[in-house]
Each structure stands twice: as structure tokens, then as C-alpha cells.
Short mmCIF file of C-alpha atoms and ligand atoms in Angstrom, two decimals:
data_model
loop_
_atom_site.label_atom_id
_atom_site.label_comp_id
_atom_site.label_asym_id
_atom_site.label_seq_id
_atom_site.Cartn_x
_atom_site.Cartn_y
_atom_site.Cartn_z
CA ARG A 19 -19.85 -16.83 -17.70
CA PRO A 20 -20.79 -14.15 -19.30
CA GLY A 21 -18.25 -12.26 -21.05
CA GLN A 22 -15.87 -15.63 -20.98
CA ARG A 23 -13.77 -15.71 -24.08
CA TRP A 24 -11.79 -19.31 -25.24
CA THR A 25 -9.52 -20.22 -27.45
CA MET A 26 -9.73 -23.63 -29.21
CA ARG A 27 -6.63 -25.00 -30.67
CA ILE A 28 -6.59 -28.69 -32.55
CA ALA A 29 -2.90 -29.94 -32.29
CA ALA A 30 -2.78 -33.96 -34.19
CA LEU A 31 -1.12 -36.44 -32.24
CA SER A 32 0.04 -39.64 -34.05
CA GLY A 33 -1.86 -41.15 -36.34
CA SER A 34 -5.89 -39.68 -36.87
CA ASP A 35 -5.58 -39.06 -32.97
CA ARG A 36 -6.29 -35.33 -32.24
CA ILE A 37 -6.04 -32.92 -28.88
CA ILE A 38 -8.04 -30.34 -28.48
CA ILE A 39 -6.78 -27.34 -26.30
CA LEU A 40 -9.04 -24.86 -24.80
CA SER A 41 -8.14 -21.95 -23.07
CA ASP A 42 -9.76 -19.22 -21.35
CA ARG A 43 -9.10 -15.86 -22.64
CA SER A 44 -11.12 -14.11 -19.99
CA ALA A 45 -8.49 -14.07 -17.47
CA ILE A 46 -5.47 -13.11 -19.78
CA ASP A 47 -7.91 -10.09 -20.98
CA ALA A 48 -8.21 -9.04 -17.43
CA ALA A 49 -4.64 -9.46 -16.60
CA ASP A 50 -4.12 -7.12 -20.00
CA ARG A 51 -6.83 -4.52 -18.46
CA MET A 52 -5.50 -4.04 -15.19
CA ARG A 53 -2.07 -3.45 -16.39
CA SER A 54 -3.23 -1.24 -18.79
CA ASP A 55 -5.57 0.52 -15.86
CA PHE A 56 -2.32 0.96 -13.86
CA VAL A 57 -0.43 2.71 -16.33
CA ALA A 58 -3.28 5.04 -16.71
CA ASN A 59 -4.03 5.61 -12.94
CA ALA A 60 -0.02 6.08 -12.31
CA SER A 61 0.27 8.64 -15.50
CA HIS A 62 -2.66 10.25 -13.66
CA GLU A 63 -1.67 10.57 -10.28
CA LEU A 64 1.96 12.00 -11.80
CA ARG A 65 0.71 14.03 -13.97
CA THR A 66 -1.55 15.95 -11.26
CA PRO A 67 1.48 17.47 -9.02
CA LEU A 68 3.64 17.69 -12.50
CA ALA A 69 1.20 20.29 -13.88
CA ALA A 70 0.98 22.08 -10.31
CA ILE A 71 4.51 22.35 -10.15
CA LEU A 72 4.72 23.89 -13.59
CA GLY A 73 2.27 26.23 -12.99
CA TYR A 74 3.67 27.82 -10.03
CA VAL A 75 7.12 27.43 -11.60
CA GLU A 76 5.84 29.60 -14.58
CA THR A 77 4.15 32.16 -12.52
CA LEU A 78 6.95 33.18 -10.66
CA GLN A 79 8.92 33.48 -13.48
CA ASP A 80 5.88 35.35 -14.80
CA MET A 81 6.62 37.80 -11.69
CA ASN A 82 10.14 38.46 -11.83
CA ASP A 83 11.14 40.72 -8.94
CA GLU A 84 7.57 42.08 -8.57
CA ALA A 85 6.75 38.98 -6.20
CA ASP A 86 7.23 39.82 -2.45
CA ALA A 87 9.08 37.59 -0.23
CA GLU A 88 5.93 36.27 1.01
CA THR A 89 4.24 35.18 -2.26
CA ARG A 90 7.53 33.87 -3.28
CA HIS A 91 8.10 31.57 0.04
CA ARG A 92 4.44 30.27 -0.55
CA PHE A 93 4.40 29.75 -4.15
CA LEU A 94 7.92 27.52 -3.02
CA SER A 95 6.43 25.91 -0.49
CA ILE A 96 3.49 24.58 -2.76
CA ILE A 97 6.06 23.61 -5.33
CA GLU A 98 8.21 21.55 -2.51
CA ARG A 99 4.80 19.92 -1.50
CA GLU A 100 4.01 18.66 -4.99
CA ALA A 101 7.37 17.27 -5.92
CA ARG A 102 7.39 15.46 -2.51
CA ARG A 103 4.36 13.92 -3.43
CA MET A 104 5.50 12.49 -6.63
CA GLN A 105 8.88 11.54 -4.69
CA GLN A 106 6.62 9.09 -2.51
CA LEU A 107 4.42 8.17 -6.03
CA VAL A 108 7.98 7.31 -7.28
CA ILE A 109 9.04 5.30 -4.25
CA ASP A 110 5.73 3.35 -3.96
CA LEU A 111 5.48 2.59 -7.32
CA LEU A 112 9.12 0.98 -7.34
CA SER A 113 7.95 -0.83 -4.38
CA ILE A 114 5.02 -2.35 -5.49
CA SER A 115 6.83 -3.68 -8.65
CA ARG A 116 9.78 -4.83 -6.56
CA VAL A 117 7.17 -6.84 -4.11
CA GLU A 118 5.33 -8.07 -7.14
CA ALA A 119 8.19 -9.42 -8.59
CA ASP A 120 9.17 -11.12 -5.44
CA ARG A 121 5.84 -12.66 -5.29
CA PHE A 122 6.69 -16.36 -5.71
CA ARG A 123 9.82 -16.25 -3.78
CA ARG A 124 9.72 -18.09 -0.66
CA PRO A 125 11.50 -15.99 1.92
CA THR A 126 13.75 -18.84 3.68
CA ALA A 127 15.63 -16.61 6.33
CA PRO A 128 14.27 -16.25 9.97
CA ALA A 129 13.22 -13.00 10.91
CA ASP A 130 12.25 -11.57 13.98
CA LEU A 131 8.78 -9.69 13.99
CA ALA A 132 9.07 -8.04 17.53
CA ALA A 133 12.09 -6.64 16.35
CA ILE A 134 11.44 -5.27 13.37
CA VAL A 135 8.19 -3.41 14.59
CA ARG A 136 9.79 -1.86 17.17
CA THR A 137 12.28 -0.60 14.77
CA THR A 138 9.17 0.80 12.33
CA ILE A 139 7.67 2.24 15.57
CA ALA A 140 10.68 4.21 16.53
CA GLN A 141 11.12 5.47 13.02
CA LEU A 142 7.29 6.77 12.87
CA ARG A 143 7.88 8.45 16.05
CA ASP A 144 10.47 10.77 14.81
CA SER A 145 8.24 11.51 11.40
CA GLU A 146 5.98 14.51 11.59
CA GLN A 147 2.77 12.56 11.69
CA ALA A 148 3.70 11.79 15.54
CA ARG A 149 3.13 15.10 16.64
CA ALA A 150 -0.86 14.55 17.38
CA LYS A 151 -0.38 10.64 18.22
CA ASP A 152 1.11 8.14 20.65
CA ILE A 153 1.70 4.79 19.56
CA MET A 154 1.27 2.30 22.38
CA ALA A 155 3.15 -0.65 21.69
CA LYS A 156 2.42 -4.36 23.51
CA LEU A 157 5.18 -6.49 21.53
CA ASP A 158 4.99 -9.84 23.20
CA ASP A 159 9.07 -10.89 22.60
CA GLY A 160 8.56 -14.84 23.60
CA VAL A 161 7.43 -15.11 19.96
CA GLN A 162 9.74 -17.19 18.12
CA PRO A 163 11.20 -16.18 14.59
CA MET A 164 8.62 -16.33 11.57
CA LEU A 165 10.61 -16.95 8.02
CA GLY A 166 10.21 -13.44 6.40
CA ASP A 167 12.24 -10.48 4.32
CA ALA A 168 12.75 -8.23 7.09
CA ALA A 169 12.78 -5.46 4.74
CA GLN A 170 9.32 -6.07 3.56
CA LEU A 171 7.80 -6.71 6.64
CA GLY A 172 9.65 -3.70 7.86
CA GLN A 173 7.37 -1.73 4.83
CA LEU A 174 4.30 -3.64 5.53
CA ALA A 175 4.43 -2.67 9.35
CA HIS A 176 4.87 0.82 8.46
CA ASN A 177 2.06 1.29 5.97
CA ILE A 178 -0.57 -0.06 8.45
CA VAL A 179 0.75 2.17 11.23
CA SER A 180 1.49 5.22 9.47
CA ASN A 181 -2.17 4.74 8.16
CA ALA A 182 -3.72 4.50 11.54
CA MET A 183 -1.51 7.87 12.47
CA LYS A 184 -2.86 9.61 9.09
CA TYR A 185 -6.22 8.54 9.72
CA GLY A 186 -6.54 8.29 13.30
CA ARG A 187 -8.03 11.57 15.26
CA ALA A 188 -5.75 13.89 16.68
CA GLY A 189 -5.23 13.41 20.06
CA THR A 190 -5.87 9.60 20.47
CA PRO A 191 -3.42 6.87 20.47
CA VAL A 192 -2.63 4.47 17.84
CA THR A 193 -2.42 0.83 19.59
CA VAL A 194 0.14 -1.65 18.08
CA GLU A 195 -0.10 -5.54 19.11
CA LEU A 196 1.92 -8.44 18.60
CA THR A 197 0.43 -11.80 20.17
CA ARG A 198 0.86 -15.45 19.59
CA GLU A 199 -2.10 -17.22 18.32
CA GLY A 200 -1.42 -21.00 18.18
CA ASP A 201 1.20 -21.77 15.50
CA ARG A 202 0.81 -17.82 14.41
CA VAL A 203 1.64 -14.45 15.05
CA ARG A 204 -0.90 -11.38 14.76
CA LEU A 205 0.41 -7.90 14.50
CA SER A 206 -2.62 -5.75 14.78
CA VAL A 207 -2.84 -2.10 14.67
CA SER A 208 -5.89 -0.11 15.68
CA ASP A 209 -6.74 3.53 15.76
CA GLN A 210 -9.52 5.84 16.76
CA GLY A 211 -10.42 7.52 13.93
CA ASP A 212 -13.66 8.03 11.62
CA GLY A 213 -13.24 4.40 10.43
CA ILE A 214 -14.06 2.82 7.10
CA PRO A 215 -17.73 1.98 5.62
CA ALA A 216 -18.50 -1.58 5.11
CA GLU A 217 -18.40 -1.74 1.60
CA HIS A 218 -15.21 -0.14 0.53
CA ILE A 219 -13.22 -2.56 3.08
CA PRO A 220 -12.91 -4.86 0.28
CA ARG A 221 -11.43 -2.80 -1.93
CA LEU A 222 -8.91 -1.19 -0.13
CA THR A 223 -6.07 -3.50 -1.40
CA GLU A 224 -6.65 -2.35 -4.58
CA ARG A 225 -3.27 0.01 -6.10
CA PHE A 226 -5.00 3.64 -5.87
CA TYR A 227 -8.60 3.05 -4.35
CA ARG A 228 -9.24 5.62 -1.64
CA VAL A 229 -12.34 6.01 0.58
CA ASP A 230 -11.55 9.64 0.19
CA GLU A 231 -9.30 11.10 -2.11
CA ALA A 232 -8.90 14.65 -0.92
CA ARG A 233 -8.27 13.36 2.26
CA SER A 234 -5.81 10.82 1.78
CA ARG A 235 -4.03 13.18 -0.40
CA SER A 236 -4.18 15.96 2.07
CA VAL A 237 -2.37 13.18 4.71
CA GLY A 238 0.00 12.82 2.08
CA GLY A 239 -1.12 9.07 0.75
CA THR A 240 -0.78 7.65 -2.62
CA GLY A 241 -3.34 4.84 -2.82
CA LEU A 242 -0.42 2.16 -2.93
CA GLY A 243 -0.01 1.37 0.68
CA LEU A 244 -2.42 -1.38 1.26
CA ALA A 245 -1.77 -2.46 -2.23
CA ILE A 246 1.89 -3.50 -1.08
CA VAL A 247 0.51 -4.72 1.98
CA LYS A 248 -1.40 -7.02 0.47
CA HIS A 249 1.47 -8.13 -1.66
CA ILE A 250 3.91 -8.77 1.13
CA SER A 251 1.48 -10.30 3.29
CA GLU A 252 0.49 -12.98 0.20
CA ARG A 253 4.31 -13.54 -0.12
CA HIS A 254 4.85 -14.61 3.54
CA GLN A 255 1.53 -16.58 3.56
CA GLY A 256 -0.29 -13.76 5.91
CA GLN A 257 -3.60 -13.37 6.40
CA LEU A 258 -5.23 -9.65 6.11
CA ASP A 259 -7.99 -8.42 8.21
CA ILE A 260 -9.35 -5.06 8.23
CA ALA A 261 -12.19 -4.55 10.53
CA SER A 262 -13.57 -0.87 11.37
CA GLU A 263 -16.66 0.99 12.65
CA PRO A 264 -17.58 3.91 11.16
CA GLY A 265 -17.05 6.65 13.52
CA LYS A 266 -14.97 4.47 16.15
CA GLY A 267 -12.08 3.34 14.39
CA THR A 268 -10.33 0.77 12.60
CA ARG A 269 -8.14 -2.33 13.16
CA VAL A 270 -6.09 -3.75 10.64
CA SER A 271 -4.21 -6.98 11.53
CA VAL A 272 -2.18 -9.35 9.55
CA THR A 273 -1.22 -13.09 11.12
CA PHE A 274 1.67 -15.17 9.55
CA PRO A 275 2.70 -18.65 10.06
CA LEU A 276 5.58 -18.84 13.04
CA ALA A 277 8.60 -20.86 11.70
CA GLY A 278 8.76 -24.73 13.23
CA PRO A 279 10.97 -25.53 15.83
CA ASP A 280 13.55 -26.92 12.69
CA GLY A 281 13.27 -23.29 11.46
CA THR A 282 11.57 -24.28 8.46
P1 ADP B 301 -3.18 5.84 1.43
O1 ADP B 301 -2.26 6.35 0.53
O2 ADP B 301 -4.04 6.98 0.23
O3 ADP B 301 -3.62 6.07 2.38
P2 ADP B 301 -3.89 3.16 1.42
O4 ADP B 301 -3.74 2.13 0.25
O5 ADP B 301 -2.43 2.85 2.69
O6 ADP B 301 -3.43 4.34 0.48
O7 ADP B 301 -5.28 3.04 2.04
C1 ADP B 301 -6.35 2.87 1.21
C2 ADP B 301 -7.25 4.04 1.77
O8 ADP B 301 -7.63 3.34 2.86
C3 ADP B 301 -7.13 5.51 2.40
O9 ADP B 301 -6.98 5.99 1.35
C4 ADP B 301 -8.09 5.61 2.99
O10 ADP B 301 -9.30 6.05 2.81
C5 ADP B 301 -8.47 4.38 3.67
N1 ADP B 301 -7.73 4.00 4.88
C6 ADP B 301 -6.47 3.11 5.43
N2 ADP B 301 -6.32 3.00 6.15
C7 ADP B 301 -7.65 3.36 7.14
C8 ADP B 301 -7.92 3.95 8.51
N3 ADP B 301 -6.76 3.42 9.55
N4 ADP B 301 -8.70 4.29 8.74
C9 ADP B 301 -9.31 4.91 7.91
N5 ADP B 301 -9.15 4.91 6.43
C10 ADP B 301 -8.15 4.17 6.08
#
């Protein structure tokens, strides 16, 4: 392939036998590049709110007692918002490194996905975003357990449902369904939002990839939510599917294998 790099090693076996070992450097180079891009992106994402915080703090200090109460209040609100953005980013960065570290550890404990999703919905109904949106849940309780990490599955459900709430139109409902399909269970979340143009869909699970950066920031997004979803899904042998019709809405769904009758 173009750009592919190989390293060759020749090792001596017994007598005059030699073995040639060819290794594909390009995969290692790509992983190195991804890692350094990630560090650069994360630093940039943290630097932006930090610069705003320092700027407003310095302005307040320069103003001394001249700032009226309203200006002081406004600046403090901006400082708080930017600090919260940094806090969320740090939480998401820790999550992504944790789920990546767990990548090859197959979950062995049974998890009740219906109960996990119900708890997530209750938490989101209490959140600020919920004011303009109703969550309609159709959860099939008869679904037998799957093998899973309950905390991670809760985070997966949280990220998908909160995206539907963030990007759905105000006043429209978000629908969360859990259904059995043969030997798998499907969690699907639909919203009535602006949707996502088809060319962006394959890239949504990349870290920090956003369709509309300003929109994502204004709704409190970090650009890491779906990257975390992808990792958790893969760890649970899940299949992630994103279907969207621009102008109409989006449906994000994940299917997982159910545990067999002997619980494995
Ligand atoms: P963010 O924190 O920006 O929401 P995500 O990784 O969760 O990051 O999602 C990546 C991008 O995918 C978002 O910035 C948004 O552009 C798009 N997106 C995700 N879910 C939806 C949805 N339900 N409707 C429309 N766009 C969405």
C-alpha cells in the first residue's frame, strides 16, 4: 500500500539457516500519530476554557471595586461555565482512558440492561437538559441478562440518551427502546432533531469529532461521548449503528449478545 513501511530483521537459526522477519511499521506509526494527535487535541480543548477563565479573572482584578454587581455576576457566570466545561472534559478524558484500559477484559458478571437504562433515564429526567424534552421509554423487562459491566453500560446509555436530548428539537420527545432480537438485545434511542449529514456518520466515534463545533460546545459537549460509547460497545461485543435523516432526526442503536441459559 502507498506509505506502508516495513522493517526487516534477519536472525540466525541453527547452522546456516536464517529467518527473515518482516514487520509492518505503518500500523505502529499510525498508532503513534493517533496518540500524539489525541494529546494535542486534548491540550487544545483544555487551553480554550482555561484562557477564558484567566482572562475574566484578570479583568475582574483590574476593575477592583469599579465593577458593578451585574458585571461581576456576569463574569463570574462565564468563569463558572468554562470551569464546568473543563471539569466535564477531564471526567470524559479519564473515562476514555479507563474504558480503553479495560478493552480486552471480557465482562463476566450478568447485567440487567433494562434496570440500568431505567436508572439512567431517571437521572437524565432530573437533569437540566430535561426541561424541554420528554423521554418516552419502552423497555422490555422480559429480556434475559447479558454479560456486562453495569457502570460502563450505564455510561453508554447516558451518552446516547443525553445526545438525543442535546440535539433533539425543544418540545419533541426522545424515545428509548429495549427489545429482544433473537439471541441479542437492542437498545435504541431516537430523537427528532436536525439529524446528521451522511458523510459525517462514519467519523462520529472519533475522539473530538463534531459535526458542528459551536453547537456541540453550546450544548456542553466534549466531542468524546460517542468515542466512549464505541469502546464500551466493543468491549461488550456490541454492534453500534447510527441512522439519521437530516431535518427529521437520528436513531442510535446498539445490540449486545444475551447471556446463554447457563449464564455464559
Ligand atoms: P459531543 O460531546 O460533541 O456531543 P459526541 O461524541 O457525543 O460529542 O458526538 C459527536 C458529534 O456527533 C456531536 O458533536 C454532534 O455533532 C453529533 N451528534 C451526536 N449525536 C447526535 C444526535 N442525536 N443528533 C444530531 N447530532 C448528533
